[in-house]
Tab-separated table of C-alpha atoms in Angstrom:
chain	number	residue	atom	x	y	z
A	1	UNK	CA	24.884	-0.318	-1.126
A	2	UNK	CA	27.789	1.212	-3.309
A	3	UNK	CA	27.308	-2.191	-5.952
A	4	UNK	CA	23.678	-0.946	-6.455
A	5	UNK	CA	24.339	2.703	-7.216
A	6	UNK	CA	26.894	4.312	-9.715
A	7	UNK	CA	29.184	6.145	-7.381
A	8	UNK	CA	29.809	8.823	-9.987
A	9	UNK	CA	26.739	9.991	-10.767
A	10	UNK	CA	24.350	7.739	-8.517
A	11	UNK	CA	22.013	6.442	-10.575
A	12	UNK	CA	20.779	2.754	-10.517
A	13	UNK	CA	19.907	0.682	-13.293
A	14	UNK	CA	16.273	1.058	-15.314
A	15	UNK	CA	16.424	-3.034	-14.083
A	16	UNK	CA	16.939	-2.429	-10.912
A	17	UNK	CA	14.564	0.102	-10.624
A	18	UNK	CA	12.029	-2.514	-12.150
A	19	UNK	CA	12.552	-5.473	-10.282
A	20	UNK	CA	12.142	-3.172	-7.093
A	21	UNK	CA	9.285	-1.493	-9.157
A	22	UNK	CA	7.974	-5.508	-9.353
A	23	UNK	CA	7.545	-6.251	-5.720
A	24	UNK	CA	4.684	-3.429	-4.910
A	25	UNK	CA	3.175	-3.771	-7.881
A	26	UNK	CA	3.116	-7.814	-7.049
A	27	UNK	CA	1.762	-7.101	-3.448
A	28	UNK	CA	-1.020	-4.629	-4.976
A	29	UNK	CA	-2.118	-7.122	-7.218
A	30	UNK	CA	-2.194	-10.034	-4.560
A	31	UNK	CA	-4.322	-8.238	-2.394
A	32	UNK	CA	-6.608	-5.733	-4.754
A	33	UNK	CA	-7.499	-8.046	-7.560
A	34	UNK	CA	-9.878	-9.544	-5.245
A	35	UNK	CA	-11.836	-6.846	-4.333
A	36	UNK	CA	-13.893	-6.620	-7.546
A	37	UNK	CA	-14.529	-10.426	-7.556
A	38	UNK	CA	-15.410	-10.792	-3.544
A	39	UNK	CA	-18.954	-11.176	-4.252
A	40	UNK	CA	-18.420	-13.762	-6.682
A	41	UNK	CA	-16.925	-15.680	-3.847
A	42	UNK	CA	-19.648	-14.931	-2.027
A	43	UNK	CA	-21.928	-16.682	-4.080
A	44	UNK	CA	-19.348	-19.426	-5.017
A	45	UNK	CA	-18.258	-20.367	-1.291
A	46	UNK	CA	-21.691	-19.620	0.227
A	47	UNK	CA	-20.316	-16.558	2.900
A	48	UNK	CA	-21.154	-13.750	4.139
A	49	UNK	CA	-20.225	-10.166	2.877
A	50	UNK	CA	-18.300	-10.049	6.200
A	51	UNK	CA	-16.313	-13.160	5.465
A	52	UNK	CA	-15.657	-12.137	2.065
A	53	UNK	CA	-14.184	-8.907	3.523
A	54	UNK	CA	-11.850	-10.997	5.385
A	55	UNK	CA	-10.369	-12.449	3.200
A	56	UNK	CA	-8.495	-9.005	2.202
A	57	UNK	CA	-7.925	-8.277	6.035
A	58	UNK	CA	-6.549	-11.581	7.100
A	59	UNK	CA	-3.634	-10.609	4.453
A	60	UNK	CA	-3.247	-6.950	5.772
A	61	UNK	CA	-3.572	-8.263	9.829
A	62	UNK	CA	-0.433	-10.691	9.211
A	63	UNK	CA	1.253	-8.320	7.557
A	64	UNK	CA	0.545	-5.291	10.432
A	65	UNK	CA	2.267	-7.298	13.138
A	66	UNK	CA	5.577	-8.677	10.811
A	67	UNK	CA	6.669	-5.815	9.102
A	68	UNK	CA	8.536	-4.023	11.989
A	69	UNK	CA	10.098	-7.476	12.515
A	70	UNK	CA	11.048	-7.388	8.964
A	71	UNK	CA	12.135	-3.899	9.109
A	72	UNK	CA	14.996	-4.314	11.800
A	73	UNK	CA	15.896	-7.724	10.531
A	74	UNK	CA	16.916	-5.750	7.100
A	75	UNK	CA	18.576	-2.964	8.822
A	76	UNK	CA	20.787	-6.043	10.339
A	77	UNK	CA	21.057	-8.691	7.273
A	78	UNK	CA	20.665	-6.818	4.758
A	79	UNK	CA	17.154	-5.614	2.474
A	80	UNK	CA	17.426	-8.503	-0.675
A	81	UNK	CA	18.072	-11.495	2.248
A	82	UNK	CA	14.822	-10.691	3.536
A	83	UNK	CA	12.730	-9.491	0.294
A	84	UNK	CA	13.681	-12.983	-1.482
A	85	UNK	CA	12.085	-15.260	0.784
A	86	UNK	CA	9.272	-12.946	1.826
A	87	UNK	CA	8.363	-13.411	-2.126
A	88	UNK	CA	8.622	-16.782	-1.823
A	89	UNK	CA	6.074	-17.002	0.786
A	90	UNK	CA	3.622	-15.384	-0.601
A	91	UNK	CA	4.240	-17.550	-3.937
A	92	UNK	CA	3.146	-20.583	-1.335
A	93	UNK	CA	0.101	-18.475	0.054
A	94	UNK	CA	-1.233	-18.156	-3.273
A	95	UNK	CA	-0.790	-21.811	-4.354
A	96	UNK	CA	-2.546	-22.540	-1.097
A	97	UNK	CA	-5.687	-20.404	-1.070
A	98	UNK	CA	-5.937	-21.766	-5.303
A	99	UNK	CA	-5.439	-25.185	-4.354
A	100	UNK	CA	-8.061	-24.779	-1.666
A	101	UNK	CA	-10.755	-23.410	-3.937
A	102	UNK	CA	-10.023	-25.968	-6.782
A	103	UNK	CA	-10.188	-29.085	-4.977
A	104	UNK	CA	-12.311	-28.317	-1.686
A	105	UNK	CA	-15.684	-28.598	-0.789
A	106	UNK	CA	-15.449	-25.786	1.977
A	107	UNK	CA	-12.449	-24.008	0.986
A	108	UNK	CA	-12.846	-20.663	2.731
A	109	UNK	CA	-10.439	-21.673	6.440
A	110	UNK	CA	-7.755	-22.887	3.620
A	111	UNK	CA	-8.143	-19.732	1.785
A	112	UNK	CA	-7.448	-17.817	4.877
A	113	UNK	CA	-4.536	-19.308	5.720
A	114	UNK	CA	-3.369	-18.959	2.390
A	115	UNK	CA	-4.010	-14.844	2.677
A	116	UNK	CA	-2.376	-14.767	5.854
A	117	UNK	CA	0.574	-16.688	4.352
A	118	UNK	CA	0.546	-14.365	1.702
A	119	UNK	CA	-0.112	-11.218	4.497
A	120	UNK	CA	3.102	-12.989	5.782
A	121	UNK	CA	5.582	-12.802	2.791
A	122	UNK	CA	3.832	-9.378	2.131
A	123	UNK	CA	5.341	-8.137	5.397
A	124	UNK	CA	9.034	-8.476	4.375
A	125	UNK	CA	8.851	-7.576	0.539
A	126	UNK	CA	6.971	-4.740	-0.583
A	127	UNK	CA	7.785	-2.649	3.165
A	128	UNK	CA	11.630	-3.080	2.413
A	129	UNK	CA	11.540	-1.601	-0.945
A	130	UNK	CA	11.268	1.741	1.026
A	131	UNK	CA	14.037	2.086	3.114
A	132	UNK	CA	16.577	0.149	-0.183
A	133	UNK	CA	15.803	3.051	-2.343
A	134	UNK	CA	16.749	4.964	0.921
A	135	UNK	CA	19.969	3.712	0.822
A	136	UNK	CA	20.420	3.959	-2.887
A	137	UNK	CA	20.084	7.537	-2.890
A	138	UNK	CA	21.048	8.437	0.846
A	139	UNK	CA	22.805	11.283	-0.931
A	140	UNK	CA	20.038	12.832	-3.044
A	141	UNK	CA	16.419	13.520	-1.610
A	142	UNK	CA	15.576	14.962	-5.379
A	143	UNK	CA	16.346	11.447	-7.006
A	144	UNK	CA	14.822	9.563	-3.677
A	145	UNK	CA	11.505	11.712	-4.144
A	146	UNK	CA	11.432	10.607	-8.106
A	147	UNK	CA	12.413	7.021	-7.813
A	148	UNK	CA	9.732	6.759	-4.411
A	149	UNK	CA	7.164	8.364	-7.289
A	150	UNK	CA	7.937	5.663	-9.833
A	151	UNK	CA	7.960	2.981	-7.122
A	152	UNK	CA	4.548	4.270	-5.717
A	153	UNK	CA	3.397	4.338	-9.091
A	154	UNK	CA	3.815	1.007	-9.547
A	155	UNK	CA	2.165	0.503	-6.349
A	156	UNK	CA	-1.438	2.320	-7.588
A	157	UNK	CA	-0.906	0.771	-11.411
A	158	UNK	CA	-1.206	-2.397	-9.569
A	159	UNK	CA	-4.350	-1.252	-8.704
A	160	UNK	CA	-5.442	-0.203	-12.035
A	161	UNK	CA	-4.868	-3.680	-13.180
A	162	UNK	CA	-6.178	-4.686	-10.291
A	163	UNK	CA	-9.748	-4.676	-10.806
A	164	UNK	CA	-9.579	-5.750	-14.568
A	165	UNK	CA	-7.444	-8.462	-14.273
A	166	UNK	CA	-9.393	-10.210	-11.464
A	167	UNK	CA	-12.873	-9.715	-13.416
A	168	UNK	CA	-11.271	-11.059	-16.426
A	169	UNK	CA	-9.107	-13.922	-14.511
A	170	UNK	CA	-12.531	-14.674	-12.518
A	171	UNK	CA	-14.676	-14.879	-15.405
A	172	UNK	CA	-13.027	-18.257	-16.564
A	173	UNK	CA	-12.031	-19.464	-13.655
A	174	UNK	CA	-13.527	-17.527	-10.054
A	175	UNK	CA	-10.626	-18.957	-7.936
A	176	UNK	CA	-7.785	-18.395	-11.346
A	177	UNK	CA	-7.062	-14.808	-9.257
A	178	UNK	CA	-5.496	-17.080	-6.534
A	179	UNK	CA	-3.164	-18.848	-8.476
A	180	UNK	CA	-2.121	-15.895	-10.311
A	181	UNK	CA	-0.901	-14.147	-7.626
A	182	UNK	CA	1.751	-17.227	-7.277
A	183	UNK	CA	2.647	-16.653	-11.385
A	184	UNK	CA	3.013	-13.006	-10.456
A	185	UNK	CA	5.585	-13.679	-7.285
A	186	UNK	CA	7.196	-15.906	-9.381
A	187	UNK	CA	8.213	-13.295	-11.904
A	188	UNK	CA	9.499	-10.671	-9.010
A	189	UNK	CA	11.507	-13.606	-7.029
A	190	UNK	CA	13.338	-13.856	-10.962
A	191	UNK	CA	13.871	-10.573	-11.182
A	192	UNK	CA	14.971	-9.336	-7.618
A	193	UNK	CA	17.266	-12.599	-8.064
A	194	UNK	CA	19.082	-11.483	-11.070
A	195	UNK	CA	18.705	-7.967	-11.752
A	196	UNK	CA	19.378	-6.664	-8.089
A	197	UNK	CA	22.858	-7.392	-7.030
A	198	UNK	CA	23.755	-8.210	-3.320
A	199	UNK	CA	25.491	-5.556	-1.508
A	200	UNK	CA	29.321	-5.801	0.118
A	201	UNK	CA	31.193	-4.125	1.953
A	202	UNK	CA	27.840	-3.750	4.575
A	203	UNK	CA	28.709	-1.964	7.512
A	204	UNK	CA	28.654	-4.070	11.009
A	205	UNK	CA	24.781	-3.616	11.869
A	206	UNK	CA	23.852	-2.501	15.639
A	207	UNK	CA	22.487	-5.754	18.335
A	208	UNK	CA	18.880	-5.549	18.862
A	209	UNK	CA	18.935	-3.839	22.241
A	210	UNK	CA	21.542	-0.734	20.500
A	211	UNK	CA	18.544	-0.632	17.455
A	212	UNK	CA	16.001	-0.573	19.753
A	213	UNK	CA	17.514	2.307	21.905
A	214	UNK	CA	18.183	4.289	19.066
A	215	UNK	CA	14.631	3.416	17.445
A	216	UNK	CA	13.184	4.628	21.222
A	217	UNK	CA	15.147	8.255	20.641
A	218	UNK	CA	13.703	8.865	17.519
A	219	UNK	CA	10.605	8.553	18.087
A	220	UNK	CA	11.244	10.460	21.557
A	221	UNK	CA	12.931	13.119	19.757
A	222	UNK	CA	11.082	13.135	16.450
A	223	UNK	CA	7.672	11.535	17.392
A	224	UNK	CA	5.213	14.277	16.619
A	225	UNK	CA	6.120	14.300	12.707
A	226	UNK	CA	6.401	10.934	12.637
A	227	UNK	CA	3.452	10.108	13.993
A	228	UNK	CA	1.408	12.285	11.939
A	229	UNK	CA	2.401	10.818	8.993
A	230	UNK	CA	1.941	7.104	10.469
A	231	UNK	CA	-2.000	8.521	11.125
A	232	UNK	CA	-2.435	9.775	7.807
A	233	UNK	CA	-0.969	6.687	6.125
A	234	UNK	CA	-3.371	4.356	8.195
A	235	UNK	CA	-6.508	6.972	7.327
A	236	UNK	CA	-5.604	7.355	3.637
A	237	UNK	CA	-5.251	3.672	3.418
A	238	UNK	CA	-8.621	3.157	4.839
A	239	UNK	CA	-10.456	5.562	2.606
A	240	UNK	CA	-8.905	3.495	-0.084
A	241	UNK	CA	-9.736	0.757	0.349
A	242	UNK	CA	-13.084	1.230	2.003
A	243	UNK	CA	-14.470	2.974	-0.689
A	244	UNK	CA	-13.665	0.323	-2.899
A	245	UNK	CA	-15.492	-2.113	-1.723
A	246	UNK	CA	-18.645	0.163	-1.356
A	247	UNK	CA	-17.546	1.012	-5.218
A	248	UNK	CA	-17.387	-2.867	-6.179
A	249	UNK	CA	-20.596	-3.889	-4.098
A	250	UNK	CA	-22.658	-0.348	-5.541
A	251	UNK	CA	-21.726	-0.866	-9.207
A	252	UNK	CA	-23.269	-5.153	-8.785
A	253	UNK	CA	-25.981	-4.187	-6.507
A	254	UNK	CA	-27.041	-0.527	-7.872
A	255	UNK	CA	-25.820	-0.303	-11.517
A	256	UNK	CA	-25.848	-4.419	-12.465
A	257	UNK	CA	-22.340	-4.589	-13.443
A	258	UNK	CA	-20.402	-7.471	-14.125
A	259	UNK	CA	-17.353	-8.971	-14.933
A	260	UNK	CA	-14.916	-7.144	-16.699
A	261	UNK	CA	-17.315	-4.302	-17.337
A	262	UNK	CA	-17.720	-3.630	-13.904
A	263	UNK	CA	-13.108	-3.872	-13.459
A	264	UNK	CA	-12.982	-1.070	-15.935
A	265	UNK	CA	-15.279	1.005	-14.319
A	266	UNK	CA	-13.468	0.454	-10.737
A	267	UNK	CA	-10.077	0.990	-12.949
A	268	UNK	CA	-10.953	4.749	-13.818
A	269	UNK	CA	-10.671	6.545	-10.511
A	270	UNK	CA	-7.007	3.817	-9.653
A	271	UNK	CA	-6.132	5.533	-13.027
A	272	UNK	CA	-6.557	8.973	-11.585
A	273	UNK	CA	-4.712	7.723	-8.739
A	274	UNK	CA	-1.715	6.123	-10.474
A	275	UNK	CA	-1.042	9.515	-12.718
A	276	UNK	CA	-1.250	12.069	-9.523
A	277	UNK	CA	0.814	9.617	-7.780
A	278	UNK	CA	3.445	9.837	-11.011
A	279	UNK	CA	3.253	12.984	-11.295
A	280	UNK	CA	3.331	14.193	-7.327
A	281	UNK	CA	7.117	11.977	-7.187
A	282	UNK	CA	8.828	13.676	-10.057
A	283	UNK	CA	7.764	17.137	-8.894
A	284	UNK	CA	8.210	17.649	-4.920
A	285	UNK	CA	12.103	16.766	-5.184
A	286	UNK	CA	12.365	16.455	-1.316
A	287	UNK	CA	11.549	19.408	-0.866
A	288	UNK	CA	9.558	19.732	2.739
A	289	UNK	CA	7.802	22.811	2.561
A	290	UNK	CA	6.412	21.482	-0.427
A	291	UNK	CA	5.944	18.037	0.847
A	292	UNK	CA	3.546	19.975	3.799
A	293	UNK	CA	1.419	21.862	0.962
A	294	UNK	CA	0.870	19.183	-0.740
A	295	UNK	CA	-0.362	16.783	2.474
A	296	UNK	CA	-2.768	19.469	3.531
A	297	UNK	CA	-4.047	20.194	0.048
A	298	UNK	CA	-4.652	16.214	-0.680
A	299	UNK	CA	-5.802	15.806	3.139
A	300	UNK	CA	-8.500	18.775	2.802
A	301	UNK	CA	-9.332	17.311	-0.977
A	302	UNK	CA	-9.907	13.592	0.323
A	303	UNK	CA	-12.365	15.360	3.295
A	304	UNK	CA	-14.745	17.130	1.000
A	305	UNK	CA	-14.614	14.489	-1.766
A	306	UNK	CA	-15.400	11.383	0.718
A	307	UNK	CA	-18.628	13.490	2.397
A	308	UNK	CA	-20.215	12.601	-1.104
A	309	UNK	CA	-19.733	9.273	-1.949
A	310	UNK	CA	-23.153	8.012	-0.344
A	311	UNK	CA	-25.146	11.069	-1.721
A	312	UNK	CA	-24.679	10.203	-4.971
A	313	UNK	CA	-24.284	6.360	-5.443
A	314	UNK	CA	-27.277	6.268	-7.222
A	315	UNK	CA	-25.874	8.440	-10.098
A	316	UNK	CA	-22.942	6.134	-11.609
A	317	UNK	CA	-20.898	8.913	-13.730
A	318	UNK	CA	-21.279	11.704	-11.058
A	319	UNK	CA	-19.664	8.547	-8.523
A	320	UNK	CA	-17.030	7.670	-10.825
A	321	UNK	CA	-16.143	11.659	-11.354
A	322	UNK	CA	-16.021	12.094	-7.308
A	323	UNK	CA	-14.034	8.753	-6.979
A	324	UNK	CA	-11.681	9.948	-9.580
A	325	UNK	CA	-10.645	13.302	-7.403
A	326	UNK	CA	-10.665	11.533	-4.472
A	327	UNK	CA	-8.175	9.042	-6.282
A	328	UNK	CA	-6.212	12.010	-7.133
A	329	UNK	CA	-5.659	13.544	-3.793
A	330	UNK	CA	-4.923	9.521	-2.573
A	331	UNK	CA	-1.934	9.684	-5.534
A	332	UNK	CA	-0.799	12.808	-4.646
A	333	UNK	CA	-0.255	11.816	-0.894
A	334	UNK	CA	1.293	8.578	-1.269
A	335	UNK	CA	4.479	9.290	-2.747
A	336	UNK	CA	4.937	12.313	-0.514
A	337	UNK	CA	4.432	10.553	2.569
A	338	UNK	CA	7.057	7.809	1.424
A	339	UNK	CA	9.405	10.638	0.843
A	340	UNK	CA	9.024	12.492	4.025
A	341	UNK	CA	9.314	9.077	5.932
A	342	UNK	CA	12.321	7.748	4.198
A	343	UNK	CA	14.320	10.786	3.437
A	344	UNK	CA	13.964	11.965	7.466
A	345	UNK	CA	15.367	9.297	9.066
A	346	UNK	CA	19.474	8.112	9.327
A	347	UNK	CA	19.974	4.939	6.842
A	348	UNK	CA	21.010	2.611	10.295
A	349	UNK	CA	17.621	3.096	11.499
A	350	UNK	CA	15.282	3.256	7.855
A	351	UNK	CA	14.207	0.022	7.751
A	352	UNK	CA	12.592	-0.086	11.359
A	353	UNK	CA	11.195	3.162	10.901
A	354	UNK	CA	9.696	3.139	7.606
A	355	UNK	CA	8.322	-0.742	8.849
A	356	UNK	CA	6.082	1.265	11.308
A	357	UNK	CA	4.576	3.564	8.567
A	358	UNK	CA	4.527	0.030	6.171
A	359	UNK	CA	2.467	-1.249	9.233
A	360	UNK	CA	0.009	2.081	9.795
A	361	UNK	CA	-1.035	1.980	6.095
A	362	UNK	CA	-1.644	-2.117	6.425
A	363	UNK	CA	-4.287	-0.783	8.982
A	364	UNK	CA	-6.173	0.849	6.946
A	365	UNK	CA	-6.129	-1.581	4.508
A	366	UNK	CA	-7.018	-4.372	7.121
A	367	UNK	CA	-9.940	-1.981	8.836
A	368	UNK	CA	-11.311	-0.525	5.191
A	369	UNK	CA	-13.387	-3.649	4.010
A	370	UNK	CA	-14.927	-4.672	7.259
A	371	UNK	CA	-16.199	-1.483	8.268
A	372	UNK	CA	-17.469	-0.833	4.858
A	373	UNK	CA	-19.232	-4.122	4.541
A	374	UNK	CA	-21.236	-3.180	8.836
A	375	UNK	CA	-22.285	0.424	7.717
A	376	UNK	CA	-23.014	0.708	4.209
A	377	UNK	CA	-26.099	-0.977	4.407
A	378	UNK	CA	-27.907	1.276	6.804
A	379	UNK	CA	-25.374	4.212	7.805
A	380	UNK	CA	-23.358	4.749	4.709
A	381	UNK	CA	-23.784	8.425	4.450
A	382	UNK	CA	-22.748	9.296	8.216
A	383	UNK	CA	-19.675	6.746	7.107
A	384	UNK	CA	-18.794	8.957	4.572
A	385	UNK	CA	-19.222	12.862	7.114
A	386	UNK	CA	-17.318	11.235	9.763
A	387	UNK	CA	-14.767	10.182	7.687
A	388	UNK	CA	-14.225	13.820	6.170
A	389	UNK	CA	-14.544	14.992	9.753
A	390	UNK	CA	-11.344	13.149	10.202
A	391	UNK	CA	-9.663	14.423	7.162
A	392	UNK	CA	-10.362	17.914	8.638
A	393	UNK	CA	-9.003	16.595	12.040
A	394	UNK	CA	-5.478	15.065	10.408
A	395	UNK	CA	-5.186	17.958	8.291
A	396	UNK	CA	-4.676	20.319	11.871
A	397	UNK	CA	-2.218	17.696	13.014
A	398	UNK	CA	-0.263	18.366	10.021
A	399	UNK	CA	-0.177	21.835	10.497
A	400	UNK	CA	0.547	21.785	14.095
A	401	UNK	CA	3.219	19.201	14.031
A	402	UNK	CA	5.137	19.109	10.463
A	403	UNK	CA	7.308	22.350	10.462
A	404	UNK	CA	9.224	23.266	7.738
A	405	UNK	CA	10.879	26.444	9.310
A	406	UNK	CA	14.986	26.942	8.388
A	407	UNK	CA	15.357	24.326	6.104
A	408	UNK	CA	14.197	23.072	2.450
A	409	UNK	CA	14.442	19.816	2.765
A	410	UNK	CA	15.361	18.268	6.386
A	411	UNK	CA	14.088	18.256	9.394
A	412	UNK	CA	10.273	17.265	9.533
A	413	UNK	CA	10.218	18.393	13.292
């Protein structure tokens, strides 16, 4: 990767560090800029809040299943051969699933597909970004931690956005939020083109059956850590996502509001979120010990915080305020958790790895809306305990199987 990174001080480009910057923050938006216009759909397609749910877990099920495939086939061809046409494919999903609810009378199979399509490309682009910044900074876990806390940042900004734009792309046109997920993928496919060069000089990658040996012995010798970390992604992703489509569906059905109104409300706790997430990168410097503090701290935060949420949905500002720490714990895990999964694991082997952590959080994200929309009608508050019961439960497996003992930064086991 030596064309990427200054070999004298290694450092990569502020453009580089964009266009990768591009591809989460294109992947965020494709998926959560519908969640604050799903009931519109609702109304507009005639479906269920179930079906509207899946159409943000058809996207995260295709994506579950591809990403280890798109892991390994990085590791052996290389991480821009595989991000480029992964962003082209989701440029095609979201021309589909537009198309579909422009010109059809019973759009919602077409819009599927397109989401899965999209769930497809989503697979081999945002996943790889990981284990390339890896590889950028093999050298340096303080300038992997920071440059994992800008990308990650860009990840939950994309979620800030995320709720406005939609409300304000949905109030002209309610399928526009389709098609501007394809304008959006456009833009990173430009960038990533130009502004991240292709790497020489690769080194001869492994056959399939030598990766998958090797992948088997890490995980044999280095399981526990890993995963621990692979749960917690998958529950924090959940939690996310989850409680924002309770959040979306409360502020219509509770508060009456709309539109853009209602995307700026939804926006203030993904603020939160974005800033702790900022913040939490430029300040662990892959350092483990504090990498563990900080995953407890967040894991214990998220617990209490989430018992809440259906107490008090009645009483917007004392939601919001709730939502907003639990969006801070969120930030503050996500870029450690990158960190602790990229900077543990030998470059040969990153993108596989990191593709089963890419995969875990996908869970969550395919699991959150579903569940949401079968229990918040009659059971949301026992949603909420057993999910903190959980938190309480993960936060003992970090304890038990993240040691930090004999070294600052490396191993995690």
């Amino acid at each position: 990767m030596g064309q990427l990174a200054n070999k004298e001080n290694n450092t990569v480009s502020v453009w580089c560090v964009a266009s990768m910057a591009s591809i989460p923050l294109v992947m965020t938006l494709g998926n959560s800029m519908l969640i604050p216009v799903l009931p519109i759909f609702e109304k507009k397609v005639g479906i269920t809040s179930f079906q509207s749910s899946m159409v943000i877990t058809s996207f995260s099920i295709a994506s579950i299943f591809l990403i280890p495939i798109a892991g390994y086939l990085s590791d052996r061809i290389g991480r821009k051969k595989v991000i480029l046409p992964s962003l082209i494919i989701t440029l095609i999903g979201g021309l589909i699933a537009g198309f579909a609810s422009w010109r059809l009378e019973d759009p919602y199979a077409m819009i599927i597909i397109g989401r899965v399509l999209q769930g497809i490309g989503a697979a081999g682009a945002s996943p790889i970004v990981l284990p390339l910044i890896g590889d950028l900074y093999q050298d340096d876990d303080e300038k992997t931690s920071s440059c994992l806390g800008i990308i990650e940042t860009s990840n939950t900004f994309g979620k800030v956005l995320s709720p406005i734009l939609g409300s304000f792309f949905a109030a002209f046109l309610w399928y526009l939020p389709f098609f501007s997920i394809a304008v959006f993928s456009l833009i990173s496919i430009i960038m990533v083109f130009f502004l991240i060069p292709q790497p020489k000089g690769k080194e001869k990658p492994k056959n399939f059956k030598d990766s998958l040996h090797n992948t088997k012995q890490i995980f044999k010798n280095e399981g526990r850590w890993i995963y621990t970390v692979l749960i917690i992604g998958s529950y924090v992703m959940l939690i996310l996502f989850g409680v924002l489509f309770f959040l979306s569906d409360n502020l219509e059905k509770l508060h009456d509001l709309h539109g853009v109104k209602k995307g700026f409300v939804l926006a203030i706790p993904l603020l939160t979120l974005c800033i702790s997430s900022f913040i939490t990168g430029r300040t662990i410097k892959g350092k483990l010990p504090t990498m563990k503090k900080v995953i407890v701290a967040s894991v214990v935060a998220m617990s209490v915080t989430i018992v809440f949420e259906g107490f008090i949905r009645e009483r917007l500002w004392l939601l919001i305020a709730v939502t907003s720490i639990l969006g801070i714990a969120i930030g503050c895990l996500l870029p450690t958790l990158d960190a602790m999964i990229t900077e543990n694991i030998e470059k040969e082997q990153k993108g596989t790895v990191t593709s089963f952590y890419s995969s875990s959080r996908y869970v969550g994200v395919a699991a959150g809306p579903p569940l949401m929309s079968i229990f918040m009608k009659e059971h949301i508050n026992m949603t909420f305990i057993i999910a903190g019961m959980l938190g309480i439960i993960i936060a003992f497996l970090v304890f038990k199987f993240i040691r930090t003992e004999g070294s600052d930064t490396k191993k995690a086991g």
